[in-house]
XYZ file of C-alpha atoms in Angstrom:
335
model
C 127.769 94.327 106.470
C 129.320 90.740 105.881
C 128.602 89.546 102.341
C 126.886 92.503 100.847
C 127.092 92.498 96.935
C 126.875 95.368 94.674
C 123.338 95.964 93.747
C 123.577 99.239 91.589
C 126.354 101.477 89.983
C 125.903 105.246 89.798
C 127.345 106.671 86.489
C 128.274 110.178 85.822
C 128.625 110.511 82.189
C 130.017 106.878 81.019
C 131.989 106.326 84.197
C 130.996 104.433 87.426
C 131.190 107.262 90.203
C 130.011 105.213 93.100
C 128.285 101.636 94.072
C 125.633 100.656 96.309
C 126.114 97.497 98.002
C 123.377 95.376 100.000
C 120.997 92.399 100.222
C 117.824 91.191 98.112
C 116.009 88.411 99.304
C 113.001 86.634 98.153
C 110.947 83.874 100.102
C 107.504 82.234 99.889
C 104.744 82.328 102.575
C 106.219 79.068 104.004
C 109.386 80.581 104.778
C 111.510 78.848 101.852
C 114.300 81.249 100.613
C 114.034 81.181 96.961
C 116.591 83.724 95.564
C 119.185 86.251 97.447
C 121.824 88.536 96.490
C 124.162 89.435 99.373
C 123.548 88.201 102.782
C 119.887 87.094 103.557
C 120.623 87.023 107.291
C 121.632 90.587 107.354
C 119.944 92.312 110.376
C 118.658 95.758 110.332
C 115.443 97.948 111.287
C 112.081 97.463 110.073
C 111.588 100.887 110.293
C 108.322 102.037 108.407
C 108.039 98.553 106.585
C 106.918 97.544 109.922
C 103.448 99.526 109.688
C 101.411 96.949 108.285
C 102.225 94.724 111.396
C 102.044 97.376 113.901
C 98.425 97.796 113.084
C 97.487 94.273 113.705
C 96.884 94.372 117.315
C 94.196 97.182 116.760
C 92.524 94.936 114.381
C 92.729 91.645 116.106
C 91.642 93.182 119.625
C 88.291 94.167 118.087
C 89.041 98.245 118.497
C 88.980 98.688 114.707
C 85.478 97.142 114.542
C 84.257 99.203 117.733
C 85.536 102.349 116.092
C 84.063 101.752 112.797
C 87.236 102.344 111.048
C 86.928 102.192 107.252
C 89.507 100.567 104.777
C 90.714 104.167 104.045
C 91.713 104.742 107.693
C 93.315 101.404 107.981
C 95.322 102.090 104.949
C 96.816 105.411 106.469
C 97.554 103.657 109.481
C 99.666 100.986 107.575
C 101.308 103.646 105.493
C 103.724 106.506 105.346
C 101.680 109.048 103.864
C 102.575 112.244 101.957
C 101.051 114.799 104.181
C 98.618 116.079 101.620
C 95.123 117.671 102.876
C 93.595 114.565 101.943
C 95.850 112.681 104.229
C 95.440 115.238 107.158
C 91.703 114.936 106.749
C 91.786 111.362 107.255
C 93.880 111.291 110.156
C 91.589 113.960 111.669
C 88.842 111.696 111.165
C 90.381 108.833 113.084
C 91.175 111.166 116.060
C 87.554 112.443 116.100
C 86.273 108.845 116.271
C 88.471 108.058 119.344
C 87.624 111.213 121.123
C 91.299 112.531 121.027
C 93.000 115.818 119.840
C 95.944 116.060 117.497
C 97.786 117.155 120.736
C 98.218 113.455 121.641
C 100.145 112.641 118.770
C 103.864 112.257 119.760
C 105.277 111.734 116.174
C 107.124 115.196 115.959
C 106.742 117.543 112.763
C 108.275 117.373 109.393
C 108.060 118.944 106.206
C 105.347 116.782 104.379
C 106.821 114.086 102.112
C 105.119 115.417 99.202
C 107.516 118.567 99.478
C 110.435 116.265 98.836
C 108.598 114.430 95.794
C 107.821 117.888 94.114
C 111.269 119.274 95.157
C 109.365 122.158 97.281
C 111.526 123.823 99.821
C 110.020 124.909 103.019
C 109.721 128.950 103.411
C 112.089 129.789 106.526
C 108.792 130.913 108.594
C 106.582 128.042 107.599
C 105.448 125.579 110.375
C 103.945 122.355 109.885
C 101.287 120.265 111.809
C 101.942 116.980 113.452
C 99.212 115.679 111.297
C 101.265 116.005 108.300
C 103.944 113.863 109.679
C 104.140 110.640 107.459
C 103.640 108.377 110.605
C 100.527 110.306 111.958
C 98.209 107.758 110.828
C 100.126 104.877 112.537
C 100.213 107.192 115.896
C 96.394 107.608 115.515
C 95.747 103.939 115.166
C 98.036 103.234 118.348
C 96.107 105.758 120.320
C 92.851 103.881 119.103
C 94.259 100.683 120.422
C 95.015 102.511 123.862
C 91.541 104.056 123.999
C 89.864 100.731 123.430
C 91.838 98.758 126.045
C 92.024 101.693 128.649
C 95.881 101.951 128.316
C 97.820 105.032 129.091
C 97.533 107.218 125.852
C 100.330 109.941 127.329
C 103.142 107.060 127.542
C 102.087 105.173 124.462
C 105.534 105.187 122.783
C 107.100 103.637 125.718
C 108.853 100.156 124.599
C 107.227 98.923 128.034
C 103.821 99.838 127.293
C 101.284 96.871 126.757
C 100.631 98.040 123.104
C 104.222 97.508 122.159
C 104.855 94.357 123.852
C 102.005 93.180 121.879
C 103.327 94.619 118.576
C 106.658 93.099 119.387
C 105.069 89.443 119.762
C 103.010 89.929 116.657
C 106.347 90.976 114.490
C 107.847 87.766 116.251
C 105.188 85.451 115.342
C 104.507 86.653 111.665
C 108.249 86.836 110.861
C 108.911 83.778 112.611
C 111.817 85.152 114.683
C 112.153 84.958 118.382
C 111.142 88.161 120.139
C 114.132 87.588 122.614
C 116.433 87.943 119.717
C 114.632 90.989 118.072
C 116.728 94.351 118.910
C 114.443 97.281 119.918
C 115.416 100.939 118.850
C 113.457 104.205 118.613
C 112.151 105.032 115.376
C 112.234 108.652 113.720
C 108.825 109.384 114.859
C 109.781 108.231 118.706
C 107.960 104.833 118.242
C 109.551 101.469 119.260
C 111.111 99.511 116.197
C 112.274 96.128 115.548
C 115.655 94.831 114.094
C 115.581 91.176 112.757
C 116.998 89.554 109.390
C 116.029 90.511 105.907
C 114.752 87.279 105.216
C 112.517 87.249 108.078
C 111.175 90.773 106.830
C 110.376 88.872 103.571
C 108.645 86.237 105.126
C 106.235 88.668 106.882
C 105.322 90.211 103.425
C 104.994 86.990 101.913
C 102.301 85.994 104.517
C 100.716 89.460 103.814
C 100.657 88.686 100.295
C 99.020 85.192 101.008
C 96.235 86.507 103.149
C 94.023 87.678 100.243
C 91.211 85.175 100.918
C 91.481 85.516 104.746
C 89.229 87.685 106.739
C 91.706 88.061 109.820
C 93.588 91.011 110.898
C 96.374 90.569 108.049
C 93.744 90.199 105.296
C 92.117 93.209 106.367
C 95.315 95.185 106.134
C 96.389 93.743 102.651
C 92.655 94.614 101.484
C 92.732 98.325 102.693
C 96.351 98.822 101.449
C 95.391 97.615 97.934
C 92.078 99.467 97.976
C 93.669 102.862 99.043
C 97.334 103.062 97.793
C 97.385 106.582 97.788
C 97.021 106.707 101.635
C 99.876 104.018 102.136
C 102.074 106.593 100.511
C 100.915 108.820 97.574
C 101.876 110.005 94.022
C 105.445 110.070 93.297
C 106.392 107.526 95.653
C 107.596 104.049 94.883
C 105.103 102.158 96.842
C 102.465 103.904 95.074
C 104.115 103.263 91.628
C 104.592 99.468 92.161
C 100.711 99.314 93.407
C 99.589 100.333 89.782
C 101.450 97.569 88.089
C 101.055 93.808 87.942
C 97.151 93.986 88.166
C 97.530 95.479 91.697
C 99.107 92.195 93.011
C 101.939 94.037 94.695
C 101.623 95.540 97.983
C 104.701 97.425 99.158
C 106.064 99.365 102.090
C 109.296 101.371 102.369
C 111.276 101.829 105.232
C 113.978 104.605 106.082
C 117.554 104.001 105.649
C 116.989 102.264 102.085
C 114.712 99.433 102.898
C 111.721 98.302 100.917
C 109.743 95.370 101.529
C 106.817 94.032 99.484
C 104.320 90.925 98.890
C 103.221 89.793 95.599
C 99.910 88.104 95.293
C 99.246 84.923 93.397
C 102.707 83.353 93.975
C 102.568 84.702 97.359
C 106.225 85.767 97.762
C 107.739 88.247 99.813
C 110.663 90.534 98.815
C 113.089 92.556 100.952
C 115.827 95.106 99.539
C 118.293 96.801 101.828
C 121.089 98.959 100.651
C 123.717 99.070 103.338
C 124.643 102.657 103.011
C 120.958 103.830 103.695
C 120.746 106.043 100.748
C 117.410 105.695 99.119
C 118.429 106.843 95.612
C 119.011 103.297 94.380
C 116.011 101.338 96.039
C 113.611 101.987 93.121
C 115.809 100.664 90.523
C 117.047 97.596 92.582
C 113.476 96.423 93.414
C 111.906 97.211 90.034
C 114.847 95.073 88.501
C 114.581 92.274 90.927
C 110.668 92.114 90.057
C 111.653 92.210 86.128
C 113.998 89.195 86.764
C 111.126 87.616 88.490
C 109.188 88.127 85.352
C 106.841 90.408 87.439
C 107.731 93.745 85.416
C 106.724 93.925 81.853
C 107.810 96.394 79.240
C 104.426 97.983 79.544
C 105.102 98.657 83.136
C 108.247 100.741 82.759
C 106.207 103.813 82.115
C 103.916 103.691 85.172
C 107.389 103.077 87.320
C 108.895 106.096 85.563
C 112.182 107.323 86.878
C 112.624 104.437 89.468
C 113.547 102.034 86.916
C 116.666 103.999 85.834
C 116.891 106.898 87.648
C 118.607 110.095 86.335
C 121.001 112.125 88.160
C 120.506 115.925 87.453
C 122.918 118.958 88.731
C 122.046 122.264 90.032
C 121.173 123.514 86.517
C 118.736 120.941 86.083
C 120.828 118.895 83.480
C 120.978 115.306 83.353
C 124.655 114.201 83.969
C 124.309 110.732 85.000
C 122.190 107.631 85.909
C 121.938 104.782 88.336
C 121.740 101.372 87.040
C 120.863 97.994 88.857
C 123.904 95.415 88.486
C 123.097 92.250 89.866
C 121.459 88.693 89.160
C 119.301 87.005 91.429
C 120.475 83.631 92.543
C 118.357 80.563 92.823
C 118.875 79.250 96.081
C 120.391 75.692 95.850
C 121.854 76.464 92.363
């Protein structure tokens, strides 16, 4: 946690009740550190922000072409979807293409993320499908790689599986961080995940942004995510809101434990935000404030970003009793 700085203050009335500390890092696609707040070398897990990179072996092997996956299907593989009927239908289509049933998915079950977005409480007797899990798209893509390469589909989540060895090397190459230094942990969906410094995460997303005119796996991923942002996340989510501003030049991917990574096409920069206490409630306002300070969020964008700009805090009677406000200034490196 060394050198984390206050990124946001939480107010109840006019009094600061809590603060959230962390790091904000901005780099260009060559790896140059441009701005930072807190510790740019803070190491943490990529969590679901890894998904646009985890899909690359599928694309680079030729598997995506062999199965004829559409941009919409690629987008959901690179995303954390809301678990709505439209998302379930796309994942079912992926599995049908590779000749497997949903029983092969080992991501577990959870209340769909749109329940959280809409404030829906699951009924006691309600059961959910593995297809509604936000990672089912990623897992279906992993299974597609296994089917194409003739790898074991039953043990596809083993960190020693050929697929995950390839994913590890892909992330190492893209983020320019030695594979031997990347720590491996198990994600909420049971897939291997990867810990590395936030500045290297930002570099990976800067390269994603810079791939707009390239037809390789990274360029295909960027195109799919931009074309179908509702598959990457969904209505009411920060990733989706960011895709609707700045002429669609922002491609974002959230990760659990208050991580957000994004790339901005044009300046070809990557941004990573990590709040150290893992509380997601301040992520939106920190991300949007960083973009505002970079001149990438205009007043006309604030309406599209809604409650992410200055989140309101409500009590159990649905009364607004406070708010969260960003509290940092980006520091230009070298000044």
